[in-house]
CSV table of C-alpha atoms in Angstrom, one decimal:
chain,number,residue,atom,x,y,z
A,25,UNK,CA,-11.9,-12.3,26.1
A,26,UNK,CA,-8.9,-14.5,26.6
A,27,UNK,CA,-6.3,-14.0,29.4
A,28,UNK,CA,-3.3,-11.8,28.5
A,29,UNK,CA,-0.2,-13.4,26.9
A,30,UNK,CA,3.3,-12.0,26.4
A,31,UNK,CA,3.9,-11.2,22.7
A,32,UNK,CA,6.7,-9.7,20.6
A,33,UNK,CA,7.7,-9.2,17.0
A,34,UNK,CA,10.2,-11.2,15.1
A,35,UNK,CA,13.1,-9.5,17.0
A,36,UNK,CA,11.7,-10.9,20.3
A,37,UNK,CA,12.1,-7.4,21.7
A,38,UNK,CA,10.3,-5.8,23.4
A,39,UNK,CA,7.9,-8.3,24.9
A,40,UNK,CA,4.5,-6.9,25.8
A,41,UNK,CA,1.3,-8.2,27.5
A,42,UNK,CA,-1.8,-8.3,25.3
A,43,UNK,CA,-4.9,-10.2,24.8
A,44,UNK,CA,-4.6,-12.2,21.6
A,45,UNK,CA,-7.7,-13.1,19.7
A,46,UNK,CA,-8.3,-14.5,16.2
A,47,UNK,CA,-11.7,-13.5,14.9
A,48,UNK,CA,-13.4,-15.3,12.0
A,49,UNK,CA,-14.8,-13.1,9.2
A,50,UNK,CA,-15.9,-9.5,9.1
A,51,UNK,CA,-18.4,-10.0,11.8
A,52,UNK,CA,-15.8,-11.2,14.3
A,53,UNK,CA,-13.6,-8.2,13.7
A,54,UNK,CA,-16.6,-5.8,13.9
A,55,UNK,CA,-17.6,-7.4,17.2
A,56,UNK,CA,-14.2,-6.9,18.6
A,57,UNK,CA,-14.2,-3.2,17.6
A,58,UNK,CA,-17.6,-2.8,19.2
A,59,UNK,CA,-16.1,-3.6,22.6
A,60,UNK,CA,-14.2,-0.3,22.3
A,61,UNK,CA,-11.0,-1.3,23.9
A,62,UNK,CA,-8.6,-0.5,21.1
A,63,UNK,CA,-6.7,-3.0,19.0
A,64,UNK,CA,-4.2,-3.6,16.2
A,65,UNK,CA,-4.3,-6.3,13.5
A,66,UNK,CA,-1.5,-8.8,13.4
A,67,UNK,CA,-0.5,-11.1,10.5
A,68,UNK,CA,2.4,-13.5,10.7
A,69,UNK,CA,4.3,-11.6,13.4
A,70,UNK,CA,7.1,-10.6,11.1
A,71,UNK,CA,7.3,-6.9,12.1
A,72,UNK,CA,10.5,-6.8,14.0
A,73,UNK,CA,9.4,-4.7,17.0
A,74,UNK,CA,6.1,-3.9,18.7
A,75,UNK,CA,4.1,-2.6,15.7
A,76,UNK,CA,1.8,-5.6,15.7
A,77,UNK,CA,1.3,-5.9,19.4
A,78,UNK,CA,-2.0,-4.4,20.5
A,79,UNK,CA,-2.8,-2.3,23.5
A,80,UNK,CA,-4.8,-3.9,25.0
A,81,UNK,CA,-6.0,-6.3,22.2
A,82,UNK,CA,-4.2,-7.9,19.3
A,83,UNK,CA,-6.4,-9.2,16.5
A,84,UNK,CA,-4.7,-12.0,14.6
A,85,UNK,CA,-5.7,-12.3,10.9
A,86,UNK,CA,-4.8,-16.0,10.5
A,87,UNK,CA,-8.3,-17.0,9.7
A,88,UNK,CA,-8.4,-14.5,6.7
A,89,UNK,CA,-6.5,-17.1,4.7
A,90,UNK,CA,-8.4,-17.5,1.4
A,91,UNK,CA,-7.3,-16.6,-2.1
A,92,UNK,CA,-10.5,-15.4,-3.8
A,93,UNK,CA,-9.9,-14.7,-7.5
A,94,UNK,CA,-7.1,-14.5,-10.1
A,95,UNK,CA,-7.1,-12.9,-13.5
A,96,UNK,CA,-4.4,-14.4,-15.7
A,97,UNK,CA,-4.8,-11.6,-18.3
A,98,UNK,CA,-3.6,-8.9,-15.8
A,99,UNK,CA,-2.0,-10.9,-13.0
A,100,UNK,CA,-4.4,-9.5,-10.5
A,101,UNK,CA,-4.9,-11.6,-7.4
A,102,UNK,CA,-7.7,-11.0,-4.9
A,103,UNK,CA,-7.0,-12.5,-1.5
A,104,UNK,CA,-7.7,-12.1,2.2
A,105,UNK,CA,-5.2,-10.2,4.3
A,106,UNK,CA,-3.9,-13.2,6.2
A,107,UNK,CA,-2.5,-14.9,3.1
A,108,UNK,CA,1.3,-14.9,3.1
A,109,UNK,CA,3.6,-14.3,0.2
A,110,UNK,CA,4.9,-17.8,0.7
A,111,UNK,CA,1.4,-19.1,-0.1
A,112,UNK,CA,1.1,-16.8,-3.1
A,113,UNK,CA,4.4,-18.1,-4.5
A,114,UNK,CA,3.6,-21.7,-3.9
A,115,UNK,CA,0.3,-21.3,-5.8
A,116,UNK,CA,1.4,-19.1,-8.6
A,117,UNK,CA,5.1,-19.4,-9.4
A,118,UNK,CA,4.4,-22.8,-11.1
A,119,UNK,CA,1.9,-20.9,-13.2
A,120,UNK,CA,4.5,-18.3,-14.2
A,121,UNK,CA,3.7,-15.5,-11.7
A,122,UNK,CA,5.8,-13.9,-8.8
A,123,UNK,CA,5.2,-11.0,-6.4
A,124,UNK,CA,5.9,-7.7,-8.0
A,125,UNK,CA,7.6,-6.5,-4.8
A,126,UNK,CA,8.8,-8.6,-2.0
A,127,UNK,CA,10.7,-7.9,1.3
A,128,UNK,CA,13.4,-10.1,2.6
A,129,UNK,CA,11.0,-12.7,4.0
A,130,UNK,CA,8.2,-14.5,2.2
A,131,UNK,CA,6.4,-15.2,5.5
A,132,UNK,CA,4.8,-11.7,5.6
A,133,UNK,CA,1.1,-11.5,5.1
A,134,UNK,CA,-0.6,-9.4,2.4
A,135,UNK,CA,-2.1,-7.2,5.1
A,136,UNK,CA,1.2,-6.7,6.8
A,137,UNK,CA,2.9,-6.0,3.4
A,138,UNK,CA,0.3,-3.2,2.8
A,139,UNK,CA,0.4,-1.8,6.3
A,140,UNK,CA,4.2,-1.5,6.2
A,141,UNK,CA,4.2,-0.7,2.4
A,142,UNK,CA,7.2,-3.0,2.2
A,143,UNK,CA,9.9,-2.5,-0.4
A,144,UNK,CA,12.4,-4.9,-2.0
A,145,UNK,CA,15.5,-5.1,-4.1
A,146,UNK,CA,13.7,-3.4,-7.0
A,147,UNK,CA,12.4,-0.2,-5.4
A,148,UNK,CA,14.8,1.9,-7.5
A,149,UNK,CA,12.8,0.7,-10.5
A,150,UNK,CA,9.4,-0.4,-9.4
A,151,UNK,CA,8.6,1.3,-6.2
A,152,UNK,CA,7.1,-0.3,-3.1
A,153,UNK,CA,4.4,-2.9,-2.5
A,154,UNK,CA,1.7,-0.3,-2.6
A,155,UNK,CA,2.4,0.5,-6.2
A,156,UNK,CA,0.9,-2.9,-7.1
A,157,UNK,CA,-2.2,-2.7,-4.8
A,158,UNK,CA,-5.3,-2.0,-6.9
A,159,UNK,CA,-7.7,-1.8,-4.0
A,160,UNK,CA,-8.3,-2.9,-0.4
A,161,UNK,CA,-11.2,-3.4,1.9
A,162,UNK,CA,-10.7,-1.6,5.2
A,163,UNK,CA,-12.8,-1.9,8.3
A,164,UNK,CA,-13.1,1.3,10.3
A,165,UNK,CA,-13.7,1.9,14.0
A,166,UNK,CA,-17.5,1.6,13.6
A,167,UNK,CA,-17.2,-1.8,11.8
A,168,UNK,CA,-18.0,-0.4,8.4
A,169,UNK,CA,-16.0,-1.8,5.5
A,170,UNK,CA,-14.9,0.6,2.9
A,171,UNK,CA,-13.4,-0.2,-0.5
A,172,UNK,CA,-10.3,2.0,-0.9
A,173,UNK,CA,-8.3,2.6,-4.1
A,174,UNK,CA,-6.7,5.4,-6.0
A,175,UNK,CA,-10.2,6.3,-7.3
A,176,UNK,CA,-12.4,5.5,-4.3
A,177,UNK,CA,-11.7,6.7,-0.7
A,178,UNK,CA,-8.3,7.7,-2.1
A,179,UNK,CA,-7.3,9.7,0.9
A,180,UNK,CA,-7.8,6.8,3.2
A,181,UNK,CA,-6.1,4.4,0.7
A,182,UNK,CA,-3.0,6.7,0.7
A,183,UNK,CA,-2.8,6.8,4.5
A,184,UNK,CA,-3.2,3.0,4.8
A,185,UNK,CA,-0.2,2.2,2.6
A,186,UNK,CA,2.5,2.4,5.2
A,187,UNK,CA,0.1,3.4,8.0
A,188,UNK,CA,1.2,0.4,10.2
A,189,UNK,CA,-2.4,-0.8,10.7
A,190,UNK,CA,-3.4,2.4,12.4
A,191,UNK,CA,-6.1,3.4,9.8
A,192,UNK,CA,-8.2,0.3,10.2
A,193,UNK,CA,-8.2,-3.5,9.7
A,194,UNK,CA,-7.2,-4.6,6.2
A,195,UNK,CA,-9.5,-7.5,5.3
A,196,UNK,CA,-9.0,-8.1,1.6
A,197,UNK,CA,-6.9,-6.7,-1.2
A,198,UNK,CA,-6.3,-6.9,-4.9
A,199,UNK,CA,-2.6,-7.0,-5.9
A,200,UNK,CA,-0.8,-7.4,-9.2
A,201,UNK,CA,1.8,-10.2,-9.7
A,202,UNK,CA,4.5,-10.1,-12.4
A,203,UNK,CA,4.9,-12.7,-15.1
A,204,UNK,CA,8.1,-14.8,-15.0
A,205,UNK,CA,9.4,-17.6,-17.2
A,206,UNK,CA,11.3,-19.5,-14.6
A,207,UNK,CA,12.0,-19.5,-10.8
A,208,UNK,CA,15.7,-18.8,-11.4
A,209,UNK,CA,17.5,-15.5,-11.0
A,210,UNK,CA,20.5,-14.5,-13.1
A,211,UNK,CA,22.7,-13.1,-10.3
A,212,UNK,CA,25.9,-11.1,-10.9
A,213,UNK,CA,28.2,-10.6,-7.9
A,214,UNK,CA,30.4,-7.5,-8.0
A,215,UNK,CA,32.8,-6.8,-5.1
A,216,UNK,CA,33.4,-3.2,-4.1
A,217,UNK,CA,36.5,-2.4,-2.2
A,218,UNK,CA,35.0,0.5,-0.2
A,219,UNK,CA,31.8,2.5,0.2
A,220,UNK,CA,32.4,4.9,-2.8
A,221,UNK,CA,32.9,1.9,-5.0
A,222,UNK,CA,29.7,0.2,-3.7
A,223,UNK,CA,27.6,3.3,-4.4
A,224,UNK,CA,29.1,3.7,-7.8
A,225,UNK,CA,28.3,0.1,-8.7
A,226,UNK,CA,24.7,0.4,-7.4
A,227,UNK,CA,24.2,3.6,-9.4
A,228,UNK,CA,25.6,1.8,-12.5
A,229,UNK,CA,23.1,-1.0,-11.8
A,230,UNK,CA,20.0,1.2,-11.7
A,231,UNK,CA,18.7,-0.2,-15.0
A,232,UNK,CA,18.7,-3.7,-13.5
A,233,UNK,CA,15.5,-5.1,-12.0
A,234,UNK,CA,17.1,-6.0,-8.7
A,235,UNK,CA,20.1,-4.8,-6.8
A,236,UNK,CA,21.2,-5.2,-3.1
A,237,UNK,CA,24.6,-5.1,-1.3
A,238,UNK,CA,25.9,-6.9,1.7
A,239,UNK,CA,28.1,-4.3,3.4
A,240,UNK,CA,30.8,-5.0,6.0
A,241,UNK,CA,30.1,-2.5,8.8
A,242,UNK,CA,33.2,-3.4,10.8
A,243,UNK,CA,35.8,-2.6,8.0
A,244,UNK,CA,37.5,0.7,8.6
A,245,UNK,CA,40.2,2.9,7.0
A,246,UNK,CA,40.6,2.4,3.2
A,247,UNK,CA,38.2,-0.6,3.3
A,248,UNK,CA,35.4,1.3,5.1
A,249,UNK,CA,32.1,0.1,3.6
A,250,UNK,CA,33.5,-2.7,1.5
A,251,UNK,CA,30.6,-4.6,-0.1
A,252,UNK,CA,29.4,-7.3,-2.3
A,253,UNK,CA,26.8,-6.0,-4.8
A,254,UNK,CA,24.3,-8.6,-6.0
A,255,UNK,CA,22.4,-7.7,-9.2
A,256,UNK,CA,19.6,-9.8,-10.4
A,257,UNK,CA,17.2,-10.5,-13.3
A,258,UNK,CA,14.5,-13.1,-13.7
A,259,UNK,CA,16.0,-15.8,-15.9
A,260,UNK,CA,14.3,-16.8,-19.1
A,261,UNK,CA,13.7,-20.4,-20.1
A,262,UNK,CA,16.3,-20.1,-22.8
A,263,UNK,CA,19.0,-19.2,-20.2
A,264,UNK,CA,18.5,-22.4,-18.1
A,265,UNK,CA,21.3,-24.9,-18.4
A,266,UNK,CA,20.9,-28.7,-18.3
A,267,UNK,CA,21.3,-28.4,-14.5
A,268,UNK,CA,18.3,-26.1,-14.1
A,269,UNK,CA,16.0,-27.3,-16.8
A,270,UNK,CA,14.6,-30.3,-14.8
A,271,UNK,CA,13.5,-27.8,-12.2
A,272,UNK,CA,12.3,-24.7,-14.1
A,273,UNK,CA,10.6,-23.2,-11.0
A,274,UNK,CA,13.6,-23.9,-8.7
A,275,UNK,CA,14.8,-26.9,-6.8
A,276,UNK,CA,13.0,-28.4,-3.8
A,277,UNK,CA,14.7,-27.0,-0.7
A,278,UNK,CA,14.7,-28.3,2.9
A,279,UNK,CA,14.6,-25.8,5.7
A,280,UNK,CA,16.7,-26.1,8.8
A,281,UNK,CA,15.6,-25.0,12.2
A,282,UNK,CA,17.5,-23.3,15.0
A,283,UNK,CA,16.4,-25.6,17.9
A,284,UNK,CA,17.4,-23.4,20.8
A,285,UNK,CA,18.5,-19.9,21.8
A,286,UNK,CA,22.1,-19.2,21.2
A,287,UNK,CA,24.2,-18.3,24.3
A,288,UNK,CA,24.2,-14.6,25.2
A,289,UNK,CA,27.1,-12.8,23.7
A,290,UNK,CA,27.6,-15.3,20.9
A,291,UNK,CA,27.3,-12.5,18.3
A,292,UNK,CA,29.9,-10.0,19.2
A,293,UNK,CA,32.5,-7.9,17.5
A,294,UNK,CA,35.0,-10.8,17.2
A,295,UNK,CA,32.5,-13.4,15.8
A,296,UNK,CA,30.8,-10.9,13.5
A,297,UNK,CA,34.2,-9.7,12.2
A,298,UNK,CA,35.3,-13.3,11.5
A,299,UNK,CA,32.0,-13.9,9.7
A,300,UNK,CA,32.4,-10.8,7.6
A,301,UNK,CA,36.0,-11.7,6.6
A,302,UNK,CA,34.9,-15.1,5.5
A,303,UNK,CA,31.8,-13.8,3.7
A,304,UNK,CA,34.0,-11.2,1.8
A,305,UNK,CA,36.5,-13.9,0.7
A,306,UNK,CA,33.7,-16.2,-0.5
A,307,UNK,CA,32.2,-13.3,-2.4
A,308,UNK,CA,35.4,-12.6,-4.1
A,309,UNK,CA,35.6,-16.2,-5.3
A,310,UNK,CA,32.0,-16.1,-6.4
A,311,UNK,CA,32.2,-12.9,-8.4
A,312,UNK,CA,30.7,-13.0,-11.9
A,313,UNK,CA,27.3,-14.2,-13.1
A,314,UNK,CA,25.5,-17.5,-12.3
A,315,UNK,CA,21.9,-18.7,-11.9
A,316,UNK,CA,20.6,-19.0,-8.4
A,317,UNK,CA,17.1,-20.1,-7.3
A,318,UNK,CA,14.5,-17.6,-6.2
A,319,UNK,CA,14.7,-18.6,-2.5
A,320,UNK,CA,18.5,-18.0,-2.4
A,321,UNK,CA,18.2,-14.6,-4.0
A,322,UNK,CA,15.2,-13.2,-2.3
A,323,UNK,CA,14.9,-15.1,1.0
A,324,UNK,CA,18.3,-16.5,2.2
A,325,UNK,CA,17.3,-16.4,5.8
A,326,UNK,CA,13.9,-18.1,5.3
A,327,UNK,CA,15.8,-21.3,4.8
A,328,UNK,CA,16.7,-21.2,8.5
A,329,UNK,CA,13.4,-21.4,10.5
A,330,UNK,CA,13.7,-19.6,13.8
A,331,UNK,CA,16.8,-17.8,12.8
A,332,UNK,CA,15.9,-15.0,15.3
A,333,UNK,CA,17.1,-17.3,18.0
A,334,UNK,CA,20.7,-16.9,17.1
A,335,UNK,CA,20.7,-13.6,18.9
A,336,UNK,CA,20.0,-15.2,22.2
A,337,UNK,CA,17.2,-15.0,24.7
A,338,UNK,CA,17.2,-11.2,25.0
A,339,UNK,CA,16.4,-10.9,21.3
A,340,UNK,CA,17.6,-8.3,18.8
A,341,UNK,CA,16.7,-5.0,17.3
A,342,UNK,CA,16.8,-4.2,13.7
A,343,UNK,CA,17.8,-0.7,12.7
A,344,UNK,CA,16.8,0.6,9.3
A,345,UNK,CA,17.1,4.1,8.0
A,346,UNK,CA,17.1,5.8,4.6
A,347,UNK,CA,19.2,8.9,3.8
A,348,UNK,CA,18.4,11.3,1.0
A,349,UNK,CA,20.5,10.8,-2.1
A,350,UNK,CA,22.5,14.0,-1.8
A,351,UNK,CA,23.5,13.0,1.8
A,352,UNK,CA,23.8,9.3,1.4
A,353,UNK,CA,27.6,8.9,1.0
A,354,UNK,CA,28.4,11.3,3.9
A,355,UNK,CA,25.8,9.9,6.2
A,356,UNK,CA,26.7,6.3,5.5
A,357,UNK,CA,30.4,7.0,6.2
A,358,UNK,CA,29.4,8.4,9.6
A,359,UNK,CA,27.1,5.5,10.4
A,360,UNK,CA,29.6,2.9,9.4
A,361,UNK,CA,32.4,4.7,11.3
A,362,UNK,CA,30.3,4.8,14.5
A,363,UNK,CA,29.5,1.1,14.2
A,364,UNK,CA,33.1,0.2,13.7
A,365,UNK,CA,34.3,2.4,16.5
A,366,UNK,CA,31.8,0.7,18.8
A,367,UNK,CA,33.0,-2.7,17.7
A,368,UNK,CA,29.3,-3.7,17.5
A,369,UNK,CA,29.2,-5.1,14.0
A,370,UNK,CA,25.8,-6.2,12.7
A,371,UNK,CA,25.5,-9.8,11.6
A,372,UNK,CA,23.2,-8.7,8.8
A,373,UNK,CA,24.1,-5.5,7.1
A,374,UNK,CA,22.2,-4.7,3.9
A,375,UNK,CA,22.4,-1.6,1.6
A,376,UNK,CA,19.8,-0.8,-1.1
A,377,UNK,CA,19.2,2.0,-3.5
A,378,UNK,CA,15.7,3.4,-3.2
A,379,UNK,CA,13.9,5.3,-6.0
A,380,UNK,CA,11.8,8.4,-5.7
A,381,UNK,CA,8.5,7.9,-3.9
A,382,UNK,CA,5.8,10.4,-2.9
A,383,UNK,CA,3.5,8.9,-0.3
A,384,UNK,CA,1.5,9.9,2.7
A,385,UNK,CA,3.4,7.9,5.4
A,386,UNK,CA,5.5,5.2,3.7
A,387,UNK,CA,9.2,4.8,4.5
A,388,UNK,CA,11.0,5.0,1.2
A,389,UNK,CA,12.5,8.2,-0.2
A,390,UNK,CA,15.1,8.5,-3.0
A,391,UNK,CA,18.5,7.6,-1.5
A,392,UNK,CA,20.2,4.7,0.2
A,393,UNK,CA,18.8,2.6,3.0
A,394,UNK,CA,20.9,0.7,5.5
A,395,UNK,CA,19.5,-2.2,7.5
A,396,UNK,CA,21.4,-3.6,10.5
A,397,UNK,CA,20.7,-6.2,13.3
A,398,UNK,CA,22.1,-5.8,16.8
A,399,UNK,CA,21.7,-8.2,19.8
A,400,UNK,CA,19.7,-6.3,22.5
A,401,UNK,CA,21.9,-4.9,25.2
A,402,UNK,CA,22.9,-1.7,27.0
A,403,UNK,CA,25.7,-1.0,24.6
A,404,UNK,CA,23.8,-1.7,21.4
A,405,UNK,CA,20.8,0.4,22.5
A,406,UNK,CA,23.1,3.3,23.3
A,407,UNK,CA,24.8,2.9,19.9
A,408,UNK,CA,21.5,3.0,18.1
A,409,UNK,CA,20.7,6.3,19.8
A,410,UNK,CA,24.0,7.7,18.4
A,411,UNK,CA,23.0,6.4,15.0
A,412,UNK,CA,19.7,8.2,15.3
A,413,UNK,CA,21.5,11.5,15.7
A,414,UNK,CA,23.6,10.9,12.6
A,415,UNK,CA,20.5,10.0,10.6
A,416,UNK,CA,18.8,13.2,11.8
A,417,UNK,CA,21.9,15.3,10.9
A,418,UNK,CA,21.6,14.1,7.3
A,419,UNK,CA,17.8,14.4,6.8
A,420,UNK,CA,17.0,10.7,7.0
A,421,UNK,CA,14.0,8.8,8.3
A,422,UNK,CA,13.3,5.5,10.0
A,423,UNK,CA,11.4,2.3,9.0
A,424,UNK,CA,8.6,1.6,11.4
A,425,UNK,CA,8.3,-2.0,10.4
A,426,UNK,CA,11.8,-2.6,11.8
A,427,UNK,CA,11.6,-0.2,14.8
A,428,UNK,CA,11.6,-1.5,18.4
A,429,UNK,CA,13.1,1.2,20.5
A,430,UNK,CA,13.0,4.7,19.0
A,431,UNK,CA,11.6,7.6,20.9
A,432,UNK,CA,8.7,9.8,19.8
A,433,UNK,CA,10.8,12.9,19.6
A,434,UNK,CA,13.3,11.2,17.2
A,435,UNK,CA,10.5,10.1,14.9
A,436,UNK,CA,8.9,13.5,14.9
A,437,UNK,CA,12.2,15.2,14.1
A,438,UNK,CA,12.9,12.8,11.3
A,439,UNK,CA,9.6,13.1,9.4
A,440,UNK,CA,7.3,16.2,9.1
A,441,UNK,CA,4.5,13.8,7.9
A,442,UNK,CA,4.1,12.5,11.5
A,443,UNK,CA,2.1,15.6,12.5
A,444,UNK,CA,-0.2,15.2,9.5
A,445,UNK,CA,-0.7,11.4,10.3
A,446,UNK,CA,-1.6,12.0,13.9
A,447,UNK,CA,-4.0,14.8,13.0
A,448,UNK,CA,-5.7,12.6,10.4
A,449,UNK,CA,-6.0,9.8,13.0
A,450,UNK,CA,-7.5,12.2,15.6
A,451,UNK,CA,-9.9,13.8,13.1
A,452,UNK,CA,-11.2,10.5,11.7
A,453,UNK,CA,-11.7,8.9,15.2
A,454,UNK,CA,-9.1,6.3,14.6
A,455,UNK,CA,-6.7,6.9,17.5
A,456,UNK,CA,-8.8,5.2,20.2
A,457,UNK,CA,-9.8,2.3,18.1
A,458,UNK,CA,-6.5,1.3,16.5
A,459,UNK,CA,-3.4,1.4,18.6
A,460,UNK,CA,-0.3,-0.7,19.1
A,461,UNK,CA,2.5,-0.7,21.6
A,462,UNK,CA,4.6,1.1,19.0
A,463,UNK,CA,2.0,3.7,18.3
A,464,UNK,CA,1.7,4.6,22.0
A,465,UNK,CA,5.5,4.7,22.3
A,466,UNK,CA,5.8,7.0,19.3
A,467,UNK,CA,2.8,9.1,20.1
A,468,UNK,CA,1.1,8.2,16.8
């Protein structure tokens, strides 16, 4: 077993000691489980907090990197858990296929997407990633591999979608891609002068395939919650202009890299406020409909490799909650008001409309989800505790794939499913075999 290393999620907070290993094949993972120390699987490390940092062992899935089969009649792809969405897009977009659901980064693995049951800009219409998983192969604590689907080991399948890797090691899966004619998105930008206008626009946009809003969390008074709502549809070949036709699957783009950690304190209320004002003005100028490439619409931050370094050496914490539909407007006003009063604006503030979803342990519920990033510090951690109380007051819940600092009591108070999940883990003998720094912090 290798010596301990210090490991974190994408937010670079918290950092935890663990022994990092990368088994090859089913036998390698079974052997690791036989040691009986307890582990968690880790894909590309894009969970923001400590969900994919094991206590005491972290089992990397980077060698589970094969695409096994594809059915062009149904769009079903069978692949190993360590394959990333970026690799899927590179292989299949030129053939006219795209992920049916994608989060805000294409560098997440299939195993990670299933474990977090990620959602995207189309949840209001299509649901979460799990809705397009036909089956998965899951290794249990005894090394046995079980095929899980809605018709086979259905209970275990349901708990694994959104189970944060705590039900076993996802080895392979069959997912369904969606057919597309081009790699371009027909994007409509609609400005909203305040939160009520933003919610009204997103409700109006529910028939659209994709919708998302950038929201200014520092604006107050009459402009509280001013937003830019971005509505998207996959463009057809007939919609391409002479500018796009030479590159029907999107232009070749070059990534930039953040070469060093930004100085501490670079992202503060003043700099974020200036950025928000500029972004709002640019959005007003860009309102209307235009074609944008798939990378710009779905993954704007992926173009900046190592963008997590802009938050400085202490890292950042992402905060994401969802409020039930009936409470969304009231709860969002309180959340935005608290953020503005603290002067701790988030550099990245995203609002999405989620559709109805009944699931064992996945994050989404029908309502509005707000995602925020804060540089780690005493003031920001205290602010997030205040935000927790507002979310609880309005019946909301929290996204474990983004969590890095929540307490067990807060999670339990937000979600009655927690008790059922922990009981299931104890009854199935999973708790000792599969555990992460997050699961121990949250008493899962």
